[in-house]
Backbone as JSON Lines, residues from 0, in Angstrom:
{"i":0,"aa":"X","n":[268.8,97.79,67.21],"ca":[269.04,97.95,68.59],"c":[267.72,97.81,69.33]}
{"i":1,"aa":"X","n":[267.79,97.09,70.48],"ca":[266.52,96.88,71.24],"c":[266.76,97.42,72.66]}
{"i":2,"aa":"X","n":[265.7,97.58,73.33],"ca":[265.69,98.06,74.8],"c":[266.0,96.86,75.6]}
{"i":3,"aa":"X","n":[266.06,97.11,76.95],"ca":[266.4,95.99,77.89],"c":[265.24,94.98,77.96]}
{"i":4,"aa":"X","n":[264.07,95.29,77.55],"ca":[262.92,94.44,77.55],"c":[262.85,93.65,76.3]}
{"i":5,"aa":"X","n":[263.84,93.81,75.35],"ca":[263.9,93.04,74.17],"c":[262.77,93.48,73.11]}
{"i":6,"aa":"X","n":[262.34,94.63,73.26],"ca":[261.36,95.17,72.31],"c":[262.02,96.11,71.37]}
{"i":7,"aa":"X","n":[261.69,96.13,70.07],"ca":[262.38,97.09,69.16],"c":[262.18,98.5,69.65]}
{"i":8,"aa":"X","n":[263.16,99.28,69.43],"ca":[262.99,100.69,69.77],"c":[262.03,101.37,68.79]}
{"i":9,"aa":"X","n":[261.16,102.13,69.31],"ca":[260.17,102.87,68.48],"c":[260.34,104.35,68.73]}
{"i":10,"aa":"X","n":[259.76,105.12,67.9],"ca":[259.7,106.61,67.98],"c":[258.39,106.98,68.65]}
{"i":11,"aa":"X","n":[258.37,107.54,69.84],"ca":[257.15,107.9,70.42],"c":[256.47,109.0,69.66]}
{"i":12,"aa":"X","n":[257.26,109.98,69.14],"ca":[256.57,111.06,68.42],"c":[255.94,110.62,67.12]}
{"i":13,"aa":"X","n":[256.58,109.71,66.44],"ca":[256.05,109.11,65.21],"c":[254.78,108.38,65.52]}
{"i":14,"aa":"X","n":[254.87,107.55,66.54],"ca":[253.7,106.73,66.92],"c":[252.5,107.58,67.28]}
{"i":15,"aa":"X","n":[252.74,108.7,68.03],"ca":[251.68,109.62,68.28],"c":[251.16,110.29,66.99]}
{"i":16,"aa":"X","n":[251.96,110.63,66.09],"ca":[251.49,111.21,64.84],"c":[250.59,110.29,64.09]}
{"i":17,"aa":"X","n":[251.1,108.97,64.01],"ca":[250.26,107.96,63.49],"c":[248.91,107.8,64.09]}
{"i":18,"aa":"X","n":[248.95,107.74,65.43],"ca":[247.67,107.64,66.07],"c":[246.73,108.75,65.86]}
{"i":19,"aa":"X","n":[247.34,110.04,65.72],"ca":[246.6,111.14,65.48],"c":[245.84,111.01,64.06]}
{"i":20,"aa":"X","n":[246.68,110.47,63.09],"ca":[245.99,110.41,61.72],"c":[244.89,109.37,61.75]}
{"i":21,"aa":"X","n":[245.08,108.23,62.59],"ca":[244.04,107.32,62.65],"c":[242.74,107.86,63.28]}
{"i":22,"aa":"X","n":[242.98,108.71,64.36],"ca":[241.84,109.38,64.94],"c":[241.07,110.22,63.96]}
{"i":23,"aa":"X","n":[241.79,110.99,63.16],"ca":[241.17,111.85,62.15],"c":[240.44,110.99,61.15]}
{"i":24,"aa":"X","n":[241.06,109.89,60.73],"ca":[240.43,109.06,59.71],"c":[239.14,108.46,60.21]}
{"i":25,"aa":"X","n":[238.99,108.22,61.51],"ca":[237.78,107.61,62.06],"c":[236.69,108.68,62.28]}
{"i":26,"aa":"X","n":[236.97,109.89,62.11],"ca":[235.84,110.86,62.37],"c":[235.78,111.88,61.25]}
{"i":27,"aa":"X","n":[234.76,111.65,60.43],"ca":[234.61,112.6,59.29],"c":[234.36,113.96,59.69]}
{"i":28,"aa":"X","n":[233.78,114.23,60.74],"ca":[233.46,115.63,61.28],"c":[234.73,116.33,61.76]}
{"i":29,"aa":"X","n":[235.83,115.63,61.91],"ca":[236.94,116.25,62.42],"c":[236.92,116.17,64.02]}
{"i":30,"aa":"X","n":[238.12,116.62,64.57],"ca":[238.37,116.61,65.92],"c":[238.95,117.96,66.43]}
{"i":31,"aa":"X","n":[238.63,118.32,67.65],"ca":[239.21,119.51,68.2],"c":[240.6,119.13,68.83]}
{"i":32,"aa":"X","n":[241.49,120.11,69.02],"ca":[242.74,119.71,69.62],"c":[242.53,119.2,70.94]}
{"i":33,"aa":"X","n":[241.58,119.7,71.71],"ca":[241.31,119.11,73.02],"c":[240.89,117.69,72.98]}
{"i":34,"aa":"X","n":[240.02,117.33,72.0],"ca":[239.63,115.91,71.89],"c":[240.86,115.04,71.47]}
{"i":35,"aa":"X","n":[241.71,115.59,70.58],"ca":[242.84,114.8,70.26],"c":[243.82,114.63,71.39]}
{"i":36,"aa":"X","n":[244.01,115.68,72.17],"ca":[244.87,115.59,73.36],"c":[244.37,114.53,74.35]}
{"i":37,"aa":"X","n":[243.05,114.5,74.5],"ca":[242.49,113.57,75.5],"c":[242.6,112.15,74.97]}
{"i":38,"aa":"X","n":[242.33,111.93,73.64],"ca":[242.46,110.58,73.13],"c":[243.88,110.04,73.11]}
{"i":39,"aa":"X","n":[244.89,110.99,72.98],"ca":[246.21,110.48,72.96],"c":[246.91,110.47,74.3]}
{"i":40,"aa":"X","n":[246.2,111.11,75.29],"ca":[246.71,111.17,76.62],"c":[247.9,112.03,76.74]}
{"i":41,"aa":"X","n":[247.85,113.17,76.01],"ca":[249.08,114.15,76.04],"c":[248.48,115.57,76.23]}
{"i":42,"aa":"X","n":[249.35,116.47,76.42],"ca":[248.99,117.86,76.63],"c":[248.66,118.52,75.24]}
{"i":43,"aa":"X","n":[247.89,119.58,75.26],"ca":[247.56,120.28,74.03],"c":[248.8,120.69,73.27]}
{"i":44,"aa":"X","n":[249.82,121.31,73.98],"ca":[251.02,121.8,73.11],"c":[251.67,120.59,72.41]}
{"i":45,"aa":"X","n":[251.58,119.44,72.9],"ca":[252.15,118.24,72.12],"c":[251.36,118.05,70.84]}
{"i":46,"aa":"X","n":[250.0,118.19,70.96],"ca":[249.16,117.96,69.68],"c":[249.46,119.06,68.69]}
{"i":47,"aa":"X","n":[249.62,120.27,69.15],"ca":[249.82,121.43,68.32],"c":[251.18,121.2,67.54]}
{"i":48,"aa":"X","n":[252.18,120.58,68.2],"ca":[253.47,120.33,67.49],"c":[253.33,119.24,66.48]}
{"i":49,"aa":"X","n":[252.58,118.21,66.78],"ca":[252.28,117.19,65.82],"c":[251.57,117.73,64.59]}
{"i":50,"aa":"X","n":[250.51,118.55,64.87],"ca":[249.7,119.15,63.84],"c":[250.53,119.99,62.84]}
{"i":51,"aa":"X","n":[251.42,120.79,63.44],"ca":[252.27,121.61,62.65],"c":[252.99,120.85,61.59]}
{"i":52,"aa":"X","n":[253.67,119.71,62.02],"ca":[254.32,118.87,61.09],"c":[253.41,118.22,60.05]}
{"i":53,"aa":"X","n":[252.31,117.71,60.55],"ca":[251.33,117.1,59.62],"c":[250.76,118.12,58.55]}
{"i":54,"aa":"X","n":[250.53,119.29,59.05],"ca":[250.01,120.36,58.17],"c":[251.01,120.68,57.11]}
{"i":55,"aa":"X","n":[252.26,120.7,57.46],"ca":[253.4,121.09,56.51],"c":[253.51,120.06,55.4]}
{"i":56,"aa":"X","n":[253.07,118.79,55.76],"ca":[253.1,117.69,54.81],"c":[251.63,117.47,54.13]}
{"i":57,"aa":"X","n":[250.75,118.34,54.46],"ca":[249.47,118.39,53.87],"c":[248.64,117.09,54.31]}
{"i":58,"aa":"X","n":[249.05,116.59,55.48],"ca":[248.37,115.29,55.84],"c":[247.2,115.66,56.86]}
{"i":59,"aa":"X","n":[247.23,116.84,57.44],"ca":[246.14,117.33,58.25],"c":[245.82,118.73,58.03]}
{"i":60,"aa":"X","n":[244.7,119.21,58.3],"ca":[244.29,120.59,58.08],"c":[243.35,121.03,59.17]}
{"i":61,"aa":"X","n":[243.34,122.27,59.62],"ca":[242.56,122.91,60.48],"c":[241.58,123.84,59.88]}
{"i":62,"aa":"X","n":[240.23,123.58,59.96],"ca":[239.21,124.41,59.43],"c":[238.91,125.68,60.18]}
{"i":63,"aa":"X","n":[238.1,126.47,59.64],"ca":[237.65,127.69,60.36],"c":[236.93,127.46,61.57]}
{"i":64,"aa":"X","n":[236.28,126.22,61.6],"ca":[235.56,125.85,62.85],"c":[236.45,125.31,63.94]}
{"i":65,"aa":"X","n":[237.68,125.35,63.71],"ca":[238.67,124.97,64.7],"c":[238.93,123.35,64.76]}
{"i":66,"aa":"X","n":[238.14,122.61,63.89],"ca":[238.27,121.19,64.0],"c":[239.36,120.77,62.92]}
{"i":67,"aa":"X","n":[240.05,119.66,63.4],"ca":[241.11,119.16,62.56],"c":[240.62,118.1,61.75]}
{"i":68,"aa":"X","n":[241.05,117.97,60.46],"ca":[240.6,116.91,59.53],"c":[241.85,116.43,58.84]}
{"i":69,"aa":"X","n":[241.61,115.25,58.14],"ca":[242.74,114.8,57.27],"c":[242.87,115.75,56.04]}
{"i":70,"aa":"X","n":[244.18,115.91,55.72],"ca":[244.52,116.85,54.51],"c":[244.53,115.98,53.24]}
{"i":71,"aa":"X","n":[244.56,116.75,52.2],"ca":[244.63,116.06,50.78],"c":[245.88,115.31,50.6]}
{"i":72,"aa":"X","n":[246.93,115.48,51.38],"ca":[248.15,114.82,51.19],"c":[247.98,113.3,51.49]}
{"i":73,"aa":"X","n":[246.96,112.89,52.16],"ca":[246.71,111.47,52.36],"c":[246.35,110.7,51.07]}
{"i":74,"aa":"X","n":[245.81,111.53,50.09],"ca":[245.45,110.9,48.76],"c":[246.7,110.33,48.11]}
{"i":75,"aa":"X","n":[247.8,110.94,48.22],"ca":[249.02,110.45,47.5],"c":[249.42,109.11,48.2]}
{"i":76,"aa":"X","n":[249.26,109.03,49.45],"ca":[249.57,107.76,50.19],"c":[248.57,106.66,49.87]}
{"i":77,"aa":"X","n":[247.31,107.04,49.83],"ca":[246.15,106.12,49.5],"c":[246.36,105.62,48.07]}
{"i":78,"aa":"X","n":[246.86,106.41,47.18],"ca":[247.03,106.0,45.79],"c":[247.98,104.88,45.62]}
{"i":79,"aa":"X","n":[248.82,104.63,46.61],"ca":[249.81,103.56,46.51],"c":[249.19,102.26,47.14]}
{"i":80,"aa":"X","n":[248.16,102.31,47.74],"ca":[247.59,101.08,48.3],"c":[247.19,100.07,47.27]}
{"i":81,"aa":"X","n":[246.47,100.39,46.26],"ca":[245.98,99.44,45.32],"c":[247.19,98.82,44.49]}
{"i":82,"aa":"X","n":[248.2,99.55,44.07],"ca":[249.36,98.89,43.4],"c":[250.05,97.92,44.35]}
{"i":83,"aa":"X","n":[250.12,98.3,45.65],"ca":[250.78,97.41,46.62],"c":[249.89,96.11,46.78]}
{"i":84,"aa":"X","n":[248.65,96.24,46.87],"ca":[247.75,95.06,47.04],"c":[247.89,94.16,45.74]}
{"i":85,"aa":"X","n":[247.91,94.89,44.56],"ca":[247.98,94.09,43.33],"c":[249.31,93.26,43.25]}
{"i":86,"aa":"X","n":[250.35,93.87,43.64],"ca":[251.6,93.16,43.55],"c":[251.56,91.95,44.53]}
{"i":87,"aa":"X","n":[251.02,92.21,45.72],"ca":[251.01,91.13,46.73],"c":[250.05,90.06,46.4]}
{"i":88,"aa":"X","n":[248.83,90.43,45.94],"ca":[247.72,89.53,45.8],"c":[247.77,88.69,44.46]}
{"i":89,"aa":"X","n":[248.26,89.27,43.44],"ca":[248.25,88.54,42.14],"c":[248.71,87.18,42.12]}
{"i":90,"aa":"X","n":[249.93,86.87,42.67],"ca":[250.3,85.42,42.58],"c":[249.52,84.5,43.43]}
{"i":91,"aa":"X","n":[248.94,85.06,44.61],"ca":[248.11,84.33,45.43],"c":[246.75,84.04,44.71]}
{"i":92,"aa":"X","n":[246.13,85.08,44.04],"ca":[244.93,84.82,43.34],"c":[245.14,83.94,42.09]}
{"i":93,"aa":"X","n":[246.33,84.04,41.5],"ca":[246.62,83.22,40.34],"c":[246.52,81.7,40.74]}
{"i":94,"aa":"X","n":[247.08,81.38,41.9],"ca":[247.12,79.99,42.3],"c":[245.7,79.54,42.61]}
{"i":95,"aa":"X","n":[244.94,80.38,43.36],"ca":[243.64,80.04,43.69],"c":[242.74,79.85,42.46]}
{"i":96,"aa":"X","n":[242.83,80.79,41.52],"ca":[241.97,80.71,40.34],"c":[242.27,79.39,39.56]}
{"i":97,"aa":"X","n":[243.52,78.93,39.42],"ca":[243.85,77.75,38.68],"c":[243.47,76.52,39.43]}
{"i":98,"aa":"X","n":[243.56,76.59,40.83],"ca":[243.27,75.46,41.67],"c":[241.79,75.13,41.62]}
{"i":99,"aa":"X","n":[240.89,76.22,41.73],"ca":[239.54,76.03,41.85],"c":[238.96,75.98,40.48]}
{"i":100,"aa":"X","n":[239.53,76.54,39.43],"ca":[238.86,76.74,38.06],"c":[237.87,77.83,38.03]}
{"i":101,"aa":"X","n":[238.03,78.82,38.78],"ca":[237.05,79.99,38.91],"c":[237.78,81.33,38.86]}
{"i":102,"aa":"X","n":[237.07,82.4,38.57],"ca":[237.71,83.75,38.72],"c":[237.93,84.07,40.16]}
{"i":103,"aa":"X","n":[239.12,84.44,40.48],"ca":[239.5,84.8,41.92],"c":[239.54,86.3,42.01]}
{"i":104,"aa":"X","n":[239.21,86.87,43.11],"ca":[239.19,88.33,43.24],"c":[239.6,88.73,44.67]}
{"i":105,"aa":"X","n":[240.22,89.96,44.76],"ca":[240.45,90.56,45.98],"c":[239.56,91.87,46.05]}
{"i":106,"aa":"X","n":[238.87,91.97,47.15],"ca":[237.92,93.15,47.3],"c":[238.25,93.85,48.62]}
{"i":107,"aa":"X","n":[238.16,95.17,48.63],"ca":[238.39,95.93,49.77],"c":[237.2,96.91,49.97]}
{"i":108,"aa":"X","n":[237.12,97.3,51.29],"ca":[236.0,98.13,51.63],"c":[236.44,99.65,51.15]}
{"i":109,"aa":"X","n":[235.4,100.26,50.57],"ca":[235.52,101.6,50.07],"c":[234.22,102.3,50.5]}
{"i":110,"aa":"X","n":[234.29,102.96,51.67],"ca":[233.04,103.63,52.22],"c":[232.0,102.53,52.54]}
{"i":111,"aa":"X","n":[230.81,102.54,52.01],"ca":[229.8,101.53,52.18],"c":[229.82,100.53,51.06]}
{"i":112,"aa":"X","n":[230.76,100.6,50.25],"ca":[230.84,99.58,49.1],"c":[231.93,98.64,49.21]}
{"i":113,"aa":"X","n":[231.84,97.48,48.46],"ca":[232.89,96.6,48.2],"c":[233.41,96.9,46.79]}
{"i":114,"aa":"X","n":[234.77,97.02,46.8],"ca":[235.44,97.4,45.52],"c":[236.44,96.33,45.1]}
{"i":115,"aa":"X","n":[236.3,95.87,43.92],"ca":[237.23,94.82,43.38],"c":[238.5,95.51,42.99]}
{"i":116,"aa":"X","n":[239.64,95.13,43.58],"ca":[240.88,95.81,43.14],"c":[241.9,94.87,42.44]}
{"i":117,"aa":"X","n":[241.66,93.56,42.59],"ca":[242.62,92.61,41.83],"c":[241.63,91.42,41.41]}
{"i":118,"aa":"X","n":[241.68,91.1,40.12],"ca":[240.91,89.97,39.59],"c":[241.87,89.13,38.73]}
{"i":119,"aa":"X","n":[241.76,87.85,38.92],"ca":[242.6,86.88,38.13],"c":[241.72,85.84,37.59]}
{"i":120,"aa":"X","n":[241.65,85.57,36.3],"ca":[240.85,84.49,35.72],"c":[241.66,83.23,35.52]}
{"i":121,"aa":"X","n":[241.01,82.08,35.59],"ca":[241.75,80.79,35.51],"c":[242.28,80.66,34.13]}
{"i":122,"aa":"X","n":[243.37,79.95,34.0],"ca":[244.1,79.84,32.71],"c":[243.61,78.62,31.89]}
{"i":123,"aa":"X","n":[242.97,77.66,32.63],"ca":[242.71,76.38,31.89],"c":[241.23,76.1,31.56]}
{"i":124,"aa":"X","n":[240.32,77.09,31.94],"ca":[238.95,76.8,31.77],"c":[238.5,77.64,30.45]}
{"i":125,"aa":"X","n":[237.54,77.15,29.75],"ca":[236.96,77.8,28.51],"c":[236.02,78.91,28.93]}
{"i":126,"aa":"X","n":[235.28,78.65,29.97],"ca":[234.2,79.58,30.34],"c":[234.47,80.05,31.78]}
{"i":127,"aa":"X","n":[234.39,81.33,32.02],"ca":[234.44,81.81,33.4],"c":[233.81,83.22,33.42]}
{"i":128,"aa":"X","n":[233.59,83.61,34.66],"ca":[232.92,84.9,34.85],"c":[233.92,86.05,34.58]}
{"i":129,"aa":"X","n":[233.41,87.04,33.78],"ca":[234.23,88.29,33.54],"c":[234.03,89.23,34.62]}
{"i":130,"aa":"X","n":[234.76,89.18,35.71],"ca":[234.64,90.06,36.87],"c":[235.71,91.14,36.71]}
{"i":131,"aa":"X","n":[235.33,92.36,36.76],"ca":[236.26,93.45,36.31],"c":[236.85,94.24,37.61]}
{"i":132,"aa":"X","n":[238.13,94.59,37.42],"ca":[238.74,95.51,38.41],"c":[237.87,96.76,38.42]}
{"i":133,"aa":"X","n":[237.61,97.31,39.58],"ca":[236.83,98.5,39.66],"c":[235.34,98.28,39.86]}
{"i":134,"aa":"X","n":[234.94,96.94,39.7],"ca":[233.5,96.62,40.05],"c":[233.21,96.97,41.5]}
{"i":135,"aa":"X","n":[232.02,97.52,41.63],"ca":[231.63,98.07,42.98],"c":[230.19,97.68,43.28]}
{"i":136,"aa":"X","n":[229.91,97.38,44.47],"ca":[228.59,97.0,44.94],"c":[228.5,97.19,46.5]}
{"i":137,"aa":"X","n":[227.25,97.39,46.94],"ca":[227.13,97.63,48.39],"c":[227.61,96.39,49.19]}
{"i":138,"aa":"X","n":[228.02,96.6,50.34],"ca":[228.62,95.61,51.24],"c":[227.56,94.44,51.51]}
{"i":139,"aa":"X","n":[226.37,94.84,51.44],"ca":[225.27,93.81,51.83],"c":[224.86,93.06,50.65]}
{"i":140,"aa":"X","n":[225.4,93.15,49.49],"ca":[225.1,92.29,48.38],"c":[226.32,91.56,47.83]}
{"i":141,"aa":"X","n":[226.11,90.27,47.5],"ca":[227.25,89.55,46.98],"c":[228.03,88.91,48.02]}
{"i":142,"aa":"X","n":[228.74,87.78,47.62],"ca":[229.58,87.08,48.64],"c":[230.74,87.94,49.21]}
{"i":143,"aa":"X","n":[231.36,88.72,48.24],"ca":[232.49,89.51,48.55],"c":[232.27,90.52,49.74]}
{"i":144,"aa":"X","n":[231.12,91.24,49.52],"ca":[230.83,92.27,50.49],"c":[230.26,91.69,51.8]}
{"i":145,"aa":"X","n":[229.36,90.68,51.67],"ca":[228.85,90.12,52.84],"c":[229.86,89.33,53.72]}
{"i":146,"aa":"X","n":[230.9,88.81,53.07],"ca":[231.94,88.12,53.79],"c":[232.62,89.15,54.7]}
{"i":147,"aa":"X","n":[232.84,90.34,54.32],"ca":[233.4,91.47,55.16],"c":[232.43,91.72,56.32]}
{"i":148,"aa":"X","n":[231.25,91.9,56.12],"ca":[230.27,92.13,57.15],"c":[230.21,91.0,58.19]}
{"i":149,"aa":"X","n":[230.3,89.73,57.63],"ca":[230.38,88.51,58.47],"c":[231.62,88.61,59.42]}
{"i":150,"aa":"X","n":[232.79,88.96,58.77],"ca":[233.98,88.94,59.49],"c":[233.77,89.97,60.68]}
{"i":151,"aa":"X","n":[233.21,91.11,60.44],"ca":[232.97,92.13,61.4],"c":[232.25,91.65,62.64]}
{"i":152,"aa":"X","n":[231.3,90.87,62.25],"ca":[230.29,90.35,63.36],"c":[230.69,89.06,63.9]}
{"i":153,"aa":"X","n":[231.82,88.45,63.54],"ca":[232.23,87.26,64.0],"c":[231.47,86.1,63.58]}
{"i":154,"aa":"X","n":[230.76,86.23,62.4],"ca":[229.94,85.12,61.92],"c":[230.78,84.06,61.26]}
{"i":155,"aa":"X","n":[230.19,82.96,60.71],"ca":[231.01,81.95,60.04],"c":[231.91,82.53,58.93]}
{"i":156,"aa":"X","n":[233.07,82.01,58.69],"ca":[234.09,82.57,57.85],"c":[233.67,82.67,56.42]}
{"i":157,"aa":"X","n":[233.05,81.63,55.86],"ca":[232.7,81.65,54.37],"c":[231.29,82.14,54.13]}
{"i":158,"aa":"X","n":[231.17,82.91,53.06],"ca":[229.86,83.5,52.66],"c":[229.69,83.07,51.15]}
{"i":159,"aa":"X","n":[228.41,82.71,50.88],"ca":[228.24,82.23,49.46],"c":[227.18,83.17,48.86]}
{"i":160,"aa":"X","n":[227.04,83.27,47.56],"ca":[225.98,84.01,46.89],"c":[225.64,83.27,45.59]}
{"i":161,"aa":"X","n":[224.4,83.45,45.15],"ca":[223.91,82.85,43.92],"c":[223.1,83.89,43.12]}
{"i":162,"aa":"X","n":[223.72,84.34,42.07],"ca":[223.0,85.23,41.13],"c":[222.63,86.65,41.78]}
{"i":163,"aa":"X","n":[223.28,87.07,42.8],"ca":[222.99,88.34,43.45],"c":[223.5,89.49,42.6]}
{"i":164,"aa":"X","n":[224.68,89.42,42.02],"ca":[225.23,90.55,41.3],"c":[225.14,90.36,39.78]}
{"i":165,"aa":"X","n":[225.14,89.01,39.39],"ca":[225.14,88.72,37.94],"c":[224.43,87.38,37.8]}
{"i":166,"aa":"X","n":[223.32,87.34,36.97],"ca":[222.51,86.16,36.83],"c":[223.4,84.99,36.35]}
{"i":167,"aa":"X","n":[223.15,83.85,37.11],"ca":[223.91,82.68,36.84],"c":[225.32,82.59,37.41]}
{"i":168,"aa":"X","n":[225.71,83.54,38.18],"ca":[226.97,83.55,38.81],"c":[226.88,83.04,40.26]}
{"i":169,"aa":"X","n":[227.9,82.32,40.67],"ca":[227.95,81.81,42.0],"c":[229.29,82.15,42.6]}
{"i":170,"aa":"X","n":[229.16,82.73,43.87],"ca":[230.41,83.15,44.51],"c":[230.57,82.58,45.84]}
{"i":171,"aa":"X","n":[231.81,82.62,46.33],"ca":[232.18,82.34,47.77],"c":[233.3,83.11,48.09]}
{"i":172,"aa":"X","n":[233.32,83.68,49.35],"ca":[234.33,84.57,49.75],"c":[234.6,84.46,51.3]}
{"i":173,"aa":"X","n":[235.73,84.95,51.74],"ca":[236.01,85.04,53.17],"c":[236.62,86.39,53.46]}
{"i":174,"aa":"X","n":[236.38,87.0,54.65],"ca":[236.85,88.28,54.86],"c":[238.25,88.21,55.52]}
{"i":175,"aa":"X","n":[238.93,89.45,55.5],"ca":[240.23,89.59,56.15],"c":[240.38,91.08,56.57]}
{"i":176,"aa":"X","n":[241.29,91.31,57.5],"ca":[241.6,92.7,57.87],"c":[243.07,92.82,58.22]}
{"i":177,"aa":"X","n":[243.72,93.85,57.84],"ca":[245.14,94.1,58.13],"c":[245.11,95.61,58.62]}
{"i":178,"aa":"X","n":[245.34,95.8,59.89],"ca":[245.21,97.17,60.43],"c":[243.82,97.67,60.2]}
{"i":179,"aa":"X","n":[243.8,98.87,59.58],"ca":[242.47,99.55,59.33],"c":[241.9,99.13,57.92]}
{"i":180,"aa":"X","n":[242.61,98.34,57.22],"ca":[242.19,97.84,55.79],"c":[241.4,96.61,55.94]}
{"i":181,"aa":"X","n":[240.15,96.62,55.34],"ca":[239.34,95.43,55.42],"c":[238.99,95.0,53.96]}
{"i":182,"aa":"X","n":[238.85,93.72,53.84],"ca":[238.43,93.19,52.5],"c":[238.08,91.81,52.52]}
{"i":183,"aa":"X","n":[238.03,91.14,51.37],"ca":[237.69,89.68,51.29],"c":[238.45,89.14,50.07]}
{"i":184,"aa":"X","n":[238.62,87.85,50.17],"ca":[239.17,87.03,49.0],"c":[238.14,86.04,48.63]}
{"i":185,"aa":"X","n":[237.77,85.93,47.4],"ca":[236.7,85.12,46.91],"c":[236.89,84.6,45.49]}
{"i":186,"aa":"X","n":[236.05,83.69,45.11],"ca":[235.92,83.18,43.74],"c":[234.53,83.27,43.22]}
{"i":187,"aa":"X","n":[234.37,83.43,41.91],"ca":[233.06,83.51,41.35],"c":[233.09,82.6,40.03]}
{"i":188,"aa":"X","n":[231.99,81.83,39.83],"ca":[232.03,80.96,38.72],"c":[230.63,80.78,38.17]}
{"i":189,"aa":"X","n":[230.51,80.16,36.93],"ca":[229.2,79.95,36.35],"c":[228.5,78.71,36.76]}
{"i":190,"aa":"X","n":[229.18,77.86,37.46],"ca":[228.62,76.58,37.93],"c":[228.47,76.69,39.44]}
{"i":191,"aa":"X","n":[227.51,76.01,40.03],"ca":[227.34,76.05,41.53],"c":[228.59,75.58,42.23]}
{"i":192,"aa":"X","n":[228.87,76.23,43.36],"ca":[230.1,75.86,44.14],"c":[229.73,74.87,45.18]}
{"i":193,"aa":"X","n":[230.54,74.01,45.55],"ca":[230.37,73.2,46.71],"c":[231.33,73.76,47.76]}
{"i":194,"aa":"X","n":[230.78,74.36,48.76],"ca":[231.61,75.02,49.83],"c":[232.6,74.07,50.45]}
{"i":195,"aa":"X","n":[232.22,72.8,50.58],"ca":[233.11,71.82,51.14],"c":[234.38,71.63,50.34]}
{"i":196,"aa":"X","n":[234.29,71.78,49.06],"ca":[235.44,71.67,48.15],"c":[236.21,72.94,47.98]}
{"i":197,"aa":"X","n":[235.58,74.12,48.06],"ca":[236.23,75.32,47.64],"c":[236.66,76.14,48.82]}
{"i":198,"aa":"X","n":[235.85,76.07,49.93],"ca":[236.17,77.0,51.1],"c":[237.55,76.87,51.66]}
{"i":199,"aa":"X","n":[238.09,75.58,51.76],"ca":[239.48,75.45,52.22],"c":[240.51,76.18,51.37]}
{"i":200,"aa":"X","n":[240.31,76.17,50.05],"ca":[241.26,76.8,49.2],"c":[241.2,78.31,49.28]}
{"i":201,"aa":"X","n":[239.96,78.83,49.44],"ca":[239.8,80.25,49.53],"c":[240.4,80.75,50.91]}
{"i":202,"aa":"X","n":[240.16,80.02,51.93],"ca":[240.64,80.36,53.31],"c":[242.21,80.3,53.27]}
{"i":203,"aa":"X","n":[242.79,79.32,52.54],"ca":[244.23,79.22,52.47],"c":[244.83,80.46,51.73]}
{"i":204,"aa":"X","n":[244.11,80.81,50.63],"ca":[244.6,82.1,49.9],"c":[244.48,83.29,50.74]}
{"i":205,"aa":"X","n":[243.42,83.42,51.57],"ca":[243.25,84.57,52.41],"c":[244.39,84.6,53.39]}
{"i":206,"aa":"X","n":[244.69,83.4,54.08],"ca":[245.69,83.39,55.04],"c":[247.07,83.77,54.56]}
{"i":207,"aa":"X","n":[247.39,83.26,53.27],"ca":[248.65,83.62,52.66],"c":[248.74,85.14,52.25]}
{"i":208,"aa":"X","n":[247.58,85.7,51.87],"ca":[247.54,87.1,51.61],"c":[247.81,87.89,52.78]}
{"i":209,"aa":"X","n":[247.23,87.64,53.91],"ca":[247.43,88.32,55.1],"c":[248.8,88.22,55.58]}
{"i":210,"aa":"X","n":[249.36,87.0,55.48],"ca":[250.79,86.84,55.86],"c":[251.64,87.75,55.03]}
{"i":211,"aa":"X","n":[251.48,87.79,53.64],"ca":[252.23,88.6,52.89],"c":[252.22,90.09,53.21]}
{"i":212,"aa":"X","n":[250.88,90.52,53.47],"ca":[250.64,91.91,53.86],"c":[251.37,92.36,55.1]}
{"i":213,"aa":"X","n":[251.51,91.33,56.03],"ca":[252.22,91.6,57.32],"c":[253.76,91.62,57.23]}
{"i":214,"aa":"X","n":[254.16,90.96,56.1],"ca":[255.68,90.87,55.89],"c":[256.39,92.18,55.76]}
C-alpha cells in the first residue's frame, strides 16, 4: 500500500528507533536523553519510550552517568554482516579474480583498520598472492585501506600500492559505501598492474557489489 504521494508507507516509530541507534553508533561517549530528543526533533517522553523497547532487546543501555550507549545486543546483528557480505560478494569477486588473473578481495572498515572479509583467488593462474580473510592493516597503508580514505575525501576512484603490505605485491582498489558501511573492492598480484587495464574491471565489480547490497 502507498500513500497519496506514491511513497511506500513507513513506520515513523521504527524509523525513529533506527535513527536513535545510528546516533548512538556515531558517539562512543554515549548521548543524553535530551541530546537524543534534540537530534530526533521529538519530545523527551518519545525518546524514553523508544529506549524502553531498545533496552528490552539489549540494543541500548543507560549507564550510571545517565548517558545512553549501544547495548551488547547489536553484536548479534553485527555478527550477521560478514556472512551476508560473503554471500553477496563471492560471485562478484570470483568473476573479477578470473578476469584479471589476480587475487580479488572485499575489505571493510573496522575502527581505524581495513579488514579483509572476502578473498577469492583466480582459478587459472599458477602463482598468486595468498591474501587471507581476517587480514587487517591501518587504513593509511595498502591500496584497500587508502581507497576508502580516498572515497571519503572525494579523491580519484582508484588507488594503487606496491609492496606496502607484502614485498613484491601490487594492489589496486576502489572504495564503496552502503549506508554506514564502508569498504573497498580490490585486486592484488605478484606482477605490476596496469591501472588502465585493471581499473575498469575493479570499478565494474564494485558497482555490481553495491547494486546487490542495495537489492
